[in-house]
Each structure stands twice: as C-alpha cells, then as structure tokens.
Amino acid sequence: MADTNERQSVRFEANEEPPKPLTAGLALQYAVLTIAGIVLTPAVVIRGAGLGDGGYLTWAVFAALLISGATTVIQAVRFGRIGSGYILLMGTSGAFIAVCVTALADGGPAMLATLVVISSLFQFLLGWRLAWLRRIITPAVAGTVIMLITVTVTPIIFDMLTQTPPDADPVAGPLSAFATLAITLGFVLRGQGHFRLWAPVIGIAGGSAVAWWYGIFDFGAVGDAAWIGIPSLSAWPSWDLSFGPAFWALLPAFIFVTLVGAIETIGDSVAIQRVSWRKPRAVDYRAVQGAVNADGLGNLLSGIAGTVPNTTYSSSTAVAELTGVGARVVGIYIGAFFLAFAFLPKVTALLLAIPGPVAAAYLLALLSMLFVLGMKIAVQDGLDYRKGAIVGISFWVGVGFQNQAIFAERLGDWWGALLGNGMTAGGLTAVVLSMLLDLSRGRRARMETRMDVKELPVINEFLAMVASRARWSEAGAHRLCAAAEETVLSLMDHHDSEGGPRRLLVIARADREAADLEFIAASGEGNLEDRMALAGEPIEASPERDVSLRLLRHFASTVHHQQYHDADIVTIRVERRSE
C-alpha cells in the first residue's frame, strides 16, 4: 500500500537527476531571482558608509558573486562535514547591513574584513556543537524564524512595487506586477506536468513584457556594461590587525548577528529537507550541521576577500516547494551560474534591469508559500499551549520591532538598527522563551553507562527512581522502563558492534503528566523515526528489530531521533496514563 503521507508534488527528489535542459533552466531561474540581492546588499552597505561607487564597490560585488557561487556548490555537493547536500542558495546577508555600515564608517574595509573573519569562527563552533542547542533551536523556534523572514522582507517587496521611473505611466507598475502574479499563480494552480515547473520563468517573462510595453524596462545600463571583465586586484582591502577600540566595540555585535544568521540557516536547512523528499523523513541534523559549516565557510571567505558576509537564502525552499524539484544537482548548476555572472558584467546588468514591480510580484508569491512552510515546521512536534505561546508572542514581537512599533525611540541608533530587523527580534524572543520553558520544567536526572544489554537492569533501576520521585504508580514506572528498554535495544541494533560497547548517557525528567527521556550515544546509520514508519512493511530487517520498534511505538507517545556527526540523540515521551 502506498504511503498516504507521500508528497506527490515532489517531481525530483534530492538524490535524483532531472533532464539537463530542465536542470539548467531551473538553475537559471534561481540565479535570476537571487542575484539582485547578492549584488545590491554590498552596494547598500558601501554607499551607506559614504564610500561611493568606486573600485571597492566593484571588488565587493565581484567577490560576493564568486563566494556565493562556490558555497552554493559546496552546499549541494557536501564535502565531508561542510555542506548540506541540498539546494541551499548562498548570498550576501541583509542582517549584516547595520553593523557593516558602522564598521566601514569607523574603521574602513580592512577592519570590516577582520571582524567578518573572526566572527565566522563562532559559526564553525556552533556547527561543531549544534547538539548543545537542541533544546533551544526547536522546530517552534525554527518555524517562527522562517515566518519572520517573510515579515522582514515584505517591506522591501512592497517598496519595490512602486519603483518605476518618475515619467512612467501610473498604471505601468501595477499592471506589470499584476501580470507577473496572475501568470505565475495561474500556472501553479492549474498547470500540469512541466508547465508548473516553468511557472516562475513564464510569470517573470510575462510581467517583463508588460513592463517593456509601458517603457519601464531600462536597457541603458545593459548597453554600457562590458561583456567580460574583472575588477582590479588593487581594490582588495587587506586586513586591519591593529585591534583598536572600534574593533572591540563592534566585535560582540558581529558575533551576535552571525549567530542569529546561523539560526536562519538552521531553519532553512530543516525546511529544505521537508520539501525535497516524496515520503516524509526525520530531519537529518548532520545535514543541518553541514549547512551551518558551509555558511561559516562563506563568511570566512567573505572576510578574507573583504566583502559583506553571506547566508542561506530562504527562497531556496520556496522555489523547491513551488516547482517540486529538490534535486541537489540543481544547486551545482546554480553555483556555476553565479561564478559565471561574476565575470559577465553585461549579463548581470540584464538581470538587474528587471523592473522592481515584476520582481516584487513574484517574490510575493514565493514568500507566501514560505510563510505557510514556517507554520508547518512550527507545529510539526505538536503545538500545546506552551509552544503556542512561544510562537505567537515571538512572531508578534518580531512584527512590532520590524514596524518600529515597540519602544523605537528608546533603543538608540545601534540597538534600534539591530532589533529593527523582525527576524532578529522575534528569533531572540523565541530562543529566550524556549530557554525559560526548559528551565521551568525542573531538574533532570542523568546517568552514564555502557550501551550493553547487561546494563538494562541498571537503567531500569535509575528510571524507577525517577518515576518514584514523580509519584508514578508501579504500572507507570514499568511502562517507562519498558519504553527505555526498547529504545536501548533499537539503538544497539542501529550501531555497528565492532569496537565493543559504546558509552550511553541517559537523561530523564518526569512530572505528573509525562516523562521525557534522552538517550545519547555515538552516531550510527539510519534513523529510528524512519525505521518506525516502516515497521510492519516488507523491508529487509530482522523480526527482532521490527518487534522492538513496534513496542517502542506502543509505549512512547512521541519518538524523535536527531542524528549529528558525533552523536545520536533519541528523545522519547511517555505519558502517565490514569489508573
């Protein structure tokens, strides 16, 4: 019997390879939609710092395109522990605009480069020890951050809707935007087969045709640009190693914004996994770690080159959801296009010539789907009143700060610029509330032992003590021990036995409603959640494994398996049933 949860809208999964013309077309579509952001962010930063349009701006844009292309390829290919193995576009980060403008104004490009290099090291640390934050970067937090991304970007989109020449026909902008949105949604809602895949390109082409008819598609900059060219290497700013007062004053801000950007990357890497497979899978946190490491590599390279730091672009998930193509080979093609655009000024100028209303209308369709995806992630583990409060309060705090409706006049210039980003303010609120919720649930008991069947009586004795403290009945304590036993047996079957028994850390916390248990062991292969979904189906597995998984599903109300490079963490929840 087919899985009723299978997503038929996914036409090509992450490990599949679409036809080359389709792959190239989709990659070009991704590149067209994101190259403007990659180019404009350095321009906004450099001009905002009063450095004009000189050689440094040309160099910063060139370096940003090269680094975005290289890291996009790395995200798709996944070199060791760097890269996610999915389509995750990399590009310059708008979250860094405020701190980068201040760094350029106070210390110039050389100090900016040094700050970016040092702050990138903290992102590698986060990727290395991501398991430390598993209770804080929850699906509720990640989903809230994704929803707030749309809140952060929509003011820019609405501003783009009105970006037409002063002498243009008043209806030129609205009609161009309407044509783009109508054509795109028409093919998305009613298109079949390959027509749905090309809906974004057709929508942009139709909107651009309307814009050309009304004379707002400006080809002047395209004609002036060279076909092939690179900036002078003398524009590279080098590094400032004097470490003066301005550096130390800005370093905490850069580290803070880097970690906030990493939270966005975590949310993006979780989201892209959700839309890249037909059959739902448990989130692979090794891929999440790889995405964070690739983001850190991009920031390190940006600092070395002296340009604005980068991050993952959430449009990756939206386009994959819209087109139904999650094949990682598309990411390789996208990176290649970015690399080529760095050396083709005329092509870049042509893409940037797409009128603002056309680009805004299409981005509006993408962000609408991204917002819904954030909602799905936020509720994927269930949404009780506690998690609902975290998501709801954090979202509206983000909206309030984004619209400067919360104490805007009392924050000052620096804090006002930083918290004026809704994703930053709301994401921090979600993290703080999640930490408070975790602390409010009481102290955890823990024990460490060998992952060996001979240690099961010791584990049962430990859990009986936990159940007794929470005043569980004997039957409840027995059910808790039974769930733990099946979890340990499943983990033992999950690991290669060579090298002897591994260490196992058991963390338990129980109250009058339920008990939460964590089992932390060295990493293995496969995922218990996915195997539980297959329990009872005709798969190549031993009967003992199938029975153990069935019993675990019976005793535990929820089972989550988070796989990291160095550890497997299985979290189960056992409800205390009434007598």
PDB file of C-alpha atoms in Angstrom, residues 37-232:
ATOM      1  CA  GLY A  37      20.072  40.590  -3.610  1.00  0.00           C
ATOM      2  CA  ILE A  38      23.667  39.385  -3.799  1.00  0.00           C
ATOM      3  CA  VAL A  39      24.708  42.491  -5.731  1.00  0.00           C
ATOM      4  CA  LEU A  40      22.565  45.124  -4.018  1.00  0.00           C
ATOM      5  CA  THR A  41      23.464  44.308  -0.398  1.00  0.00           C
ATOM      6  CA  PRO A  42      27.161  45.278  -0.767  1.00  0.00           C
ATOM      7  CA  ALA A  43      26.060  48.351  -2.708  1.00  0.00           C
ATOM      8  CA  VAL A  44      23.700  49.443   0.088  1.00  0.00           C
ATOM      9  CA  VAL A  45      26.402  48.882   2.744  1.00  0.00           C
ATOM     10  CA  ILE A  46      29.202  50.666   0.904  1.00  0.00           C
ATOM     11  CA  ARG A  47      27.084  53.604  -0.198  1.00  0.00           C
ATOM     12  CA  GLY A  48      25.534  53.846   3.266  1.00  0.00           C
ATOM     13  CA  ALA A  49      29.023  54.220   4.747  1.00  0.00           C
ATOM     14  CA  GLY A  50      29.734  57.062   2.340  1.00  0.00           C
ATOM     15  CA  LEU A  51      32.382  55.216   0.289  1.00  0.00           C
ATOM     16  CA  GLY A  52      30.655  55.869  -3.064  1.00  0.00           C
ATOM     17  CA  ASP A  53      30.743  53.755  -6.230  1.00  0.00           C
ATOM     18  CA  GLY A  54      34.496  53.388  -6.615  1.00  0.00           C
ATOM     19  CA  GLY A  55      36.776  50.408  -7.097  1.00  0.00           C
ATOM     20  CA  TYR A  56      35.996  48.877  -3.697  1.00  0.00           C
ATOM     21  CA  LEU A  57      32.297  48.540  -4.573  1.00  0.00           C
ATOM     22  CA  THR A  58      33.166  46.783  -7.842  1.00  0.00           C
ATOM     23  CA  TRP A  59      35.505  44.444  -5.986  1.00  0.00           C
ATOM     24  CA  ALA A  60      32.992  43.721  -3.201  1.00  0.00           C
ATOM     25  CA  VAL A  61      30.261  42.767  -5.696  1.00  0.00           C
ATOM     26  CA  PHE A  62      32.666  40.589  -7.715  1.00  0.00           C
ATOM     27  CA  ALA A  63      33.888  38.792  -4.574  1.00  0.00           C
ATOM     28  CA  ALA A  64      30.320  38.322  -3.297  1.00  0.00           C
ATOM     29  CA  LEU A  65      29.281  36.593  -6.532  1.00  0.00           C
ATOM     30  CA  LEU A  66      32.335  34.325  -6.530  1.00  0.00           C
ATOM     31  CA  ILE A  67      31.854  33.303  -2.889  1.00  0.00           C
ATOM     32  CA  SER A  68      28.106  32.825  -3.321  1.00  0.00           C
ATOM     33  CA  GLY A  69      28.713  30.556  -6.311  1.00  0.00           C
ATOM     34  CA  ALA A  70      31.401  28.476  -4.599  1.00  0.00           C
ATOM     35  CA  THR A  71      29.458  27.996  -1.358  1.00  0.00           C
ATOM     36  CA  THR A  72      26.222  27.167  -3.195  1.00  0.00           C
ATOM     37  CA  VAL A  73      28.067  24.333  -4.925  1.00  0.00           C
ATOM     38  CA  ILE A  74      29.544  23.216  -1.602  1.00  0.00           C
ATOM     39  CA  GLN A  75      26.076  23.176  -0.011  1.00  0.00           C
ATOM     40  CA  ALA A  76      24.827  20.851  -2.751  1.00  0.00           C
ATOM     41  CA  VAL A  77      27.869  18.567  -3.025  1.00  0.00           C
ATOM     42  CA  ARG A  78      28.628  18.286   0.732  1.00  0.00           C
ATOM     43  CA  PHE A  79      32.379  17.945   1.224  1.00  0.00           C
ATOM     44  CA  GLY A  80      32.818  15.935   4.413  1.00  0.00           C
ATOM     45  CA  ARG A  81      31.149  17.875   7.197  1.00  0.00           C
ATOM     46  CA  ILE A  82      30.769  21.049   5.131  1.00  0.00           C
ATOM     47  CA  GLY A  83      27.595  21.381   3.079  1.00  0.00           C
ATOM     48  CA  SER A  84      24.007  20.181   3.490  1.00  0.00           C
ATOM     49  CA  GLY A  85      23.574  18.025   0.387  1.00  0.00           C
ATOM     50  CA  TYR A  86      20.506  20.046  -0.674  1.00  0.00           C
ATOM     51  CA  ILE A  87      19.653  23.086  -2.781  1.00  0.00           C
ATOM     52  CA  LEU A  88      20.562  25.958  -0.477  1.00  0.00           C
ATOM     53  CA  LEU A  89      21.459  29.181  -2.219  1.00  0.00           C
ATOM     54  CA  MET A  90      24.136  31.289  -0.592  1.00  0.00           C
ATOM     55  CA  GLY A  91      24.238  35.053  -0.904  1.00  0.00           C
ATOM     56  CA  THR A  92      25.039  38.284   0.894  1.00  0.00           C
ATOM     57  CA  SER A  93      23.132  38.728   4.164  1.00  0.00           C
ATOM     58  CA  GLY A  94      20.880  41.718   4.771  1.00  0.00           C
ATOM     59  CA  ALA A  95      21.067  41.069   8.542  1.00  0.00           C
ATOM     60  CA  PHE A  96      24.639  42.421   8.491  1.00  0.00           C
ATOM     61  CA  ILE A  97      23.800  45.736   6.833  1.00  0.00           C
ATOM     62  CA  ALA A  98      23.663  47.818  10.036  1.00  0.00           C
ATOM     63  CA  VAL A  99      26.860  46.507  11.647  1.00  0.00           C
ATOM     64  CA  CYS A 100      28.775  46.504   8.347  1.00  0.00           C
ATOM     65  CA  VAL A 101      27.890  50.142   7.647  1.00  0.00           C
ATOM     66  CA  THR A 102      29.138  51.068  11.139  1.00  0.00           C
ATOM     67  CA  ALA A 103      32.367  49.074  10.667  1.00  0.00           C
ATOM     68  CA  LEU A 104      33.102  50.709   7.308  1.00  0.00           C
ATOM     69  CA  ALA A 105      32.389  54.164   8.668  1.00  0.00           C
ATOM     70  CA  ASP A 106      34.535  53.694  11.803  1.00  0.00           C
ATOM     71  CA  GLY A 107      37.424  51.593  10.508  1.00  0.00           C
ATOM     72  CA  GLY A 108      37.164  51.171   6.761  1.00  0.00           C
ATOM     73  CA  PRO A 109      37.093  47.986   4.620  1.00  0.00           C
ATOM     74  CA  ALA A 110      40.165  46.480   6.293  1.00  0.00           C
ATOM     75  CA  MET A 111      38.567  46.463   9.755  1.00  0.00           C
ATOM     76  CA  LEU A 112      35.333  45.095   8.283  1.00  0.00           C
ATOM     77  CA  ALA A 113      37.287  42.196   6.775  1.00  0.00           C
ATOM     78  CA  THR A 114      38.929  41.379  10.125  1.00  0.00           C
ATOM     79  CA  LEU A 115      35.631  41.462  12.007  1.00  0.00           C
ATOM     80  CA  VAL A 116      33.966  39.138   9.499  1.00  0.00           C
ATOM     81  CA  VAL A 117      36.823  36.619   9.658  1.00  0.00           C
ATOM     82  CA  ILE A 118      36.819  36.434  13.468  1.00  0.00           C
ATOM     83  CA  SER A 119      33.023  36.268  13.821  1.00  0.00           C
ATOM     84  CA  SER A 120      32.873  33.425  11.259  1.00  0.00           C
ATOM     85  CA  LEU A 121      34.854  31.210  13.652  1.00  0.00           C
ATOM     86  CA  PHE A 122      31.923  31.257  16.077  1.00  0.00           C
ATOM     87  CA  GLN A 123      29.707  29.846  13.341  1.00  0.00           C
ATOM     88  CA  PHE A 124      32.062  26.889  12.920  1.00  0.00           C
ATOM     89  CA  LEU A 125      31.870  26.378  16.687  1.00  0.00           C
ATOM     90  CA  LEU A 126      28.079  26.354  16.503  1.00  0.00           C
ATOM     91  CA  GLY A 127      28.102  23.830  13.651  1.00  0.00           C
ATOM     92  CA  TRP A 128      30.532  21.616  15.561  1.00  0.00           C
ATOM     93  CA  ARG A 129      28.468  21.638  18.748  1.00  0.00           C
ATOM     94  CA  LEU A 130      24.960  22.030  17.360  1.00  0.00           C
ATOM     95  CA  ALA A 131      23.719  19.258  19.656  1.00  0.00           C
ATOM     96  CA  TRP A 132      24.263  21.603  22.598  1.00  0.00           C
ATOM     97  CA  LEU A 133      21.401  23.778  21.352  1.00  0.00           C
ATOM     98  CA  ARG A 134      18.903  21.007  20.613  1.00  0.00           C
ATOM     99  CA  ARG A 135      16.572  22.155  23.419  1.00  0.00           C
ATOM    100  CA  ILE A 136      16.730  25.788  22.261  1.00  0.00           C
ATOM    101  CA  ILE A 137      16.701  25.612  18.444  1.00  0.00           C
ATOM    102  CA  THR A 138      13.459  23.641  18.425  1.00  0.00           C
ATOM    103  CA  PRO A 139      11.031  23.277  15.498  1.00  0.00           C
ATOM    104  CA  ALA A 140       8.921  26.005  17.141  1.00  0.00           C
ATOM    105  CA  VAL A 141      11.895  28.399  17.122  1.00  0.00           C
ATOM    106  CA  ALA A 142      12.977  27.482  13.587  1.00  0.00           C
ATOM    107  CA  GLY A 143       9.421  27.783  12.253  1.00  0.00           C
ATOM    108  CA  THR A 144       8.975  31.177  13.905  1.00  0.00           C
ATOM    109  CA  VAL A 145      12.220  32.462  12.382  1.00  0.00           C
ATOM    110  CA  ILE A 146      11.122  31.277   8.920  1.00  0.00           C
ATOM    111  CA  MET A 147       7.760  33.012   9.271  1.00  0.00           C
ATOM    112  CA  LEU A 148       9.513  36.196  10.399  1.00  0.00           C
ATOM    113  CA  ILE A 149      11.774  36.094   7.357  1.00  0.00           C
ATOM    114  CA  THR A 150       8.711  36.936   5.283  1.00  0.00           C
ATOM    115  CA  VAL A 151       7.837  39.773   7.693  1.00  0.00           C
ATOM    116  CA  THR A 152      11.363  41.160   7.339  1.00  0.00           C
ATOM    117  CA  VAL A 153      11.441  41.025   3.556  1.00  0.00           C
ATOM    118  CA  THR A 154       7.910  42.152   2.705  1.00  0.00           C
ATOM    119  CA  PRO A 155       8.573  45.890   3.367  1.00  0.00           C
ATOM    120  CA  ILE A 156      11.311  45.739   0.742  1.00  0.00           C
ATOM    121  CA  ILE A 157       8.962  43.959  -1.655  1.00  0.00           C
ATOM    122  CA  PHE A 158       6.181  46.487  -1.159  1.00  0.00           C
ATOM    123  CA  ASP A 159       8.692  49.267  -1.779  1.00  0.00           C
ATOM    124  CA  MET A 160       9.807  47.549  -4.998  1.00  0.00           C
ATOM    125  CA  LEU A 161       6.208  47.597  -6.257  1.00  0.00           C
ATOM    126  CA  THR A 162       6.453  51.373  -6.647  1.00  0.00           C
ATOM    127  CA  GLN A 163       9.935  51.508  -8.197  1.00  0.00           C
ATOM    128  CA  THR A 164       9.119  52.990 -11.600  1.00  0.00           C
ATOM    129  CA  PRO A 165      10.604  55.989 -13.462  1.00  0.00           C
ATOM    130  CA  PRO A 166       9.041  59.346 -12.494  1.00  0.00           C
ATOM    131  CA  ASP A 167       7.696  59.918 -16.024  1.00  0.00           C
ATOM    132  CA  ALA A 168       6.206  56.419 -16.365  1.00  0.00           C
ATOM    133  CA  ASP A 169       2.507  55.786 -16.865  1.00  0.00           C
ATOM    134  CA  PRO A 170       0.888  55.451 -13.403  1.00  0.00           C
ATOM    135  CA  VAL A 171      -0.564  52.056 -14.349  1.00  0.00           C
ATOM    136  CA  ALA A 172       2.756  50.625 -15.585  1.00  0.00           C
ATOM    137  CA  GLY A 173       3.911  49.332 -12.205  1.00  0.00           C
ATOM    138  CA  PRO A 174       0.581  47.878 -11.009  1.00  0.00           C
ATOM    139  CA  LEU A 175      -0.141  46.188 -14.367  1.00  0.00           C
ATOM    140  CA  SER A 176       3.369  44.697 -14.583  1.00  0.00           C
ATOM    141  CA  ALA A 177       3.087  43.321 -11.054  1.00  0.00           C
ATOM    142  CA  PHE A 178      -0.438  42.015 -11.631  1.00  0.00           C
ATOM    143  CA  ALA A 179       0.584  40.285 -14.856  1.00  0.00           C
ATOM    144  CA  THR A 180       3.537  38.588 -13.148  1.00  0.00           C
ATOM    145  CA  LEU A 181       1.483  37.405 -10.185  1.00  0.00           C
ATOM    146  CA  ALA A 182      -1.512  36.304 -12.258  1.00  0.00           C
ATOM    147  CA  ILE A 183       0.556  34.304 -14.745  1.00  0.00           C
ATOM    148  CA  THR A 184       2.658  32.686 -12.025  1.00  0.00           C
ATOM    149  CA  LEU A 185      -0.335  31.672  -9.894  1.00  0.00           C
ATOM    150  CA  GLY A 186      -2.274  30.581 -12.949  1.00  0.00           C
ATOM    151  CA  PHE A 187       0.388  28.039 -13.895  1.00  0.00           C
ATOM    152  CA  VAL A 188       0.912  26.997 -10.276  1.00  0.00           C
ATOM    153  CA  LEU A 189      -2.779  26.386  -9.599  1.00  0.00           C
ATOM    154  CA  ARG A 190      -3.835  24.982 -12.954  1.00  0.00           C
ATOM    155  CA  GLY A 191      -0.622  23.966 -14.700  1.00  0.00           C
ATOM    156  CA  GLN A 192       0.163  20.298 -15.249  1.00  0.00           C
ATOM    157  CA  GLY A 193       3.459  18.482 -15.673  1.00  0.00           C
ATOM    158  CA  HIS A 194       6.374  20.587 -16.871  1.00  0.00           C
ATOM    159  CA  PHE A 195       4.250  23.735 -17.158  1.00  0.00           C
ATOM    160  CA  ARG A 196       4.176  24.011 -13.363  1.00  0.00           C
ATOM    161  CA  LEU A 197       7.962  23.797 -13.242  1.00  0.00           C
ATOM    162  CA  TRP A 198       8.348  26.759 -15.572  1.00  0.00           C
ATOM    163  CA  ALA A 199       5.654  28.885 -13.910  1.00  0.00           C
ATOM    164  CA  PRO A 200       8.111  31.350 -12.305  1.00  0.00           C
ATOM    165  CA  VAL A 201      10.060  31.968 -15.520  1.00  0.00           C
ATOM    166  CA  ILE A 202       6.874  32.385 -17.567  1.00  0.00           C
ATOM    167  CA  GLY A 203       5.461  34.771 -14.961  1.00  0.00           C
ATOM    168  CA  ILE A 204       8.585  36.942 -14.943  1.00  0.00           C
ATOM    169  CA  ALA A 205       8.726  36.920 -18.758  1.00  0.00           C
ATOM    170  CA  GLY A 206       5.062  37.971 -18.995  1.00  0.00           C
ATOM    171  CA  GLY A 207       5.467  40.735 -16.417  1.00  0.00           C
ATOM    172  CA  SER A 208       8.642  41.973 -18.116  1.00  0.00           C
ATOM    173  CA  ALA A 209       6.824  42.095 -21.467  1.00  0.00           C
ATOM    174  CA  VAL A 210       4.148  44.339 -19.940  1.00  0.00           C
ATOM    175  CA  ALA A 211       6.871  46.488 -18.366  1.00  0.00           C
ATOM    176  CA  TRP A 212       8.626  46.808 -21.751  1.00  0.00           C
ATOM    177  CA  TRP A 213       5.341  47.818 -23.398  1.00  0.00           C
ATOM    178  CA  TYR A 214       4.979  50.677 -20.912  1.00  0.00           C
ATOM    179  CA  GLY A 215       8.640  51.667 -21.261  1.00  0.00           C
ATOM    180  CA  ILE A 216       9.859  50.899 -17.715  1.00  0.00           C
ATOM    181  CA  PHE A 217      12.306  48.141 -18.720  1.00  0.00           C
ATOM    182  CA  ASP A 218      15.562  50.139 -18.969  1.00  0.00           C
ATOM    183  CA  PHE A 219      18.203  48.640 -21.262  1.00  0.00           C
ATOM    184  CA  GLY A 220      20.624  51.581 -20.871  1.00  0.00           C
ATOM    185  CA  ALA A 221      22.790  50.017 -18.165  1.00  0.00           C
ATOM    186  CA  VAL A 222      22.899  46.770 -20.140  1.00  0.00           C
ATOM    187  CA  GLY A 223      24.321  48.527 -23.182  1.00  0.00           C
ATOM    188  CA  ASP A 224      27.001  50.318 -21.172  1.00  0.00           C
ATOM    189  CA  ALA A 225      28.257  47.196 -19.386  1.00  0.00           C
ATOM    190  CA  ALA A 226      31.208  45.167 -20.702  1.00  0.00           C
ATOM    191  CA  TRP A 227      30.742  41.603 -21.859  1.00  0.00           C
ATOM    192  CA  ILE A 228      33.632  40.149 -19.866  1.00  0.00           C
ATOM    193  CA  GLY A 229      35.637  41.756 -17.089  1.00  0.00           C
ATOM    194  CA  ILE A 230      37.118  41.514 -13.609  1.00  0.00           C
ATOM    195  CA  PRO A 231      37.924  44.309 -11.144  1.00  0.00           C
ATOM    196  CA  SER A 232      41.453  45.375 -10.290  1.00  0.00           C
TER     197      SER A 232
END
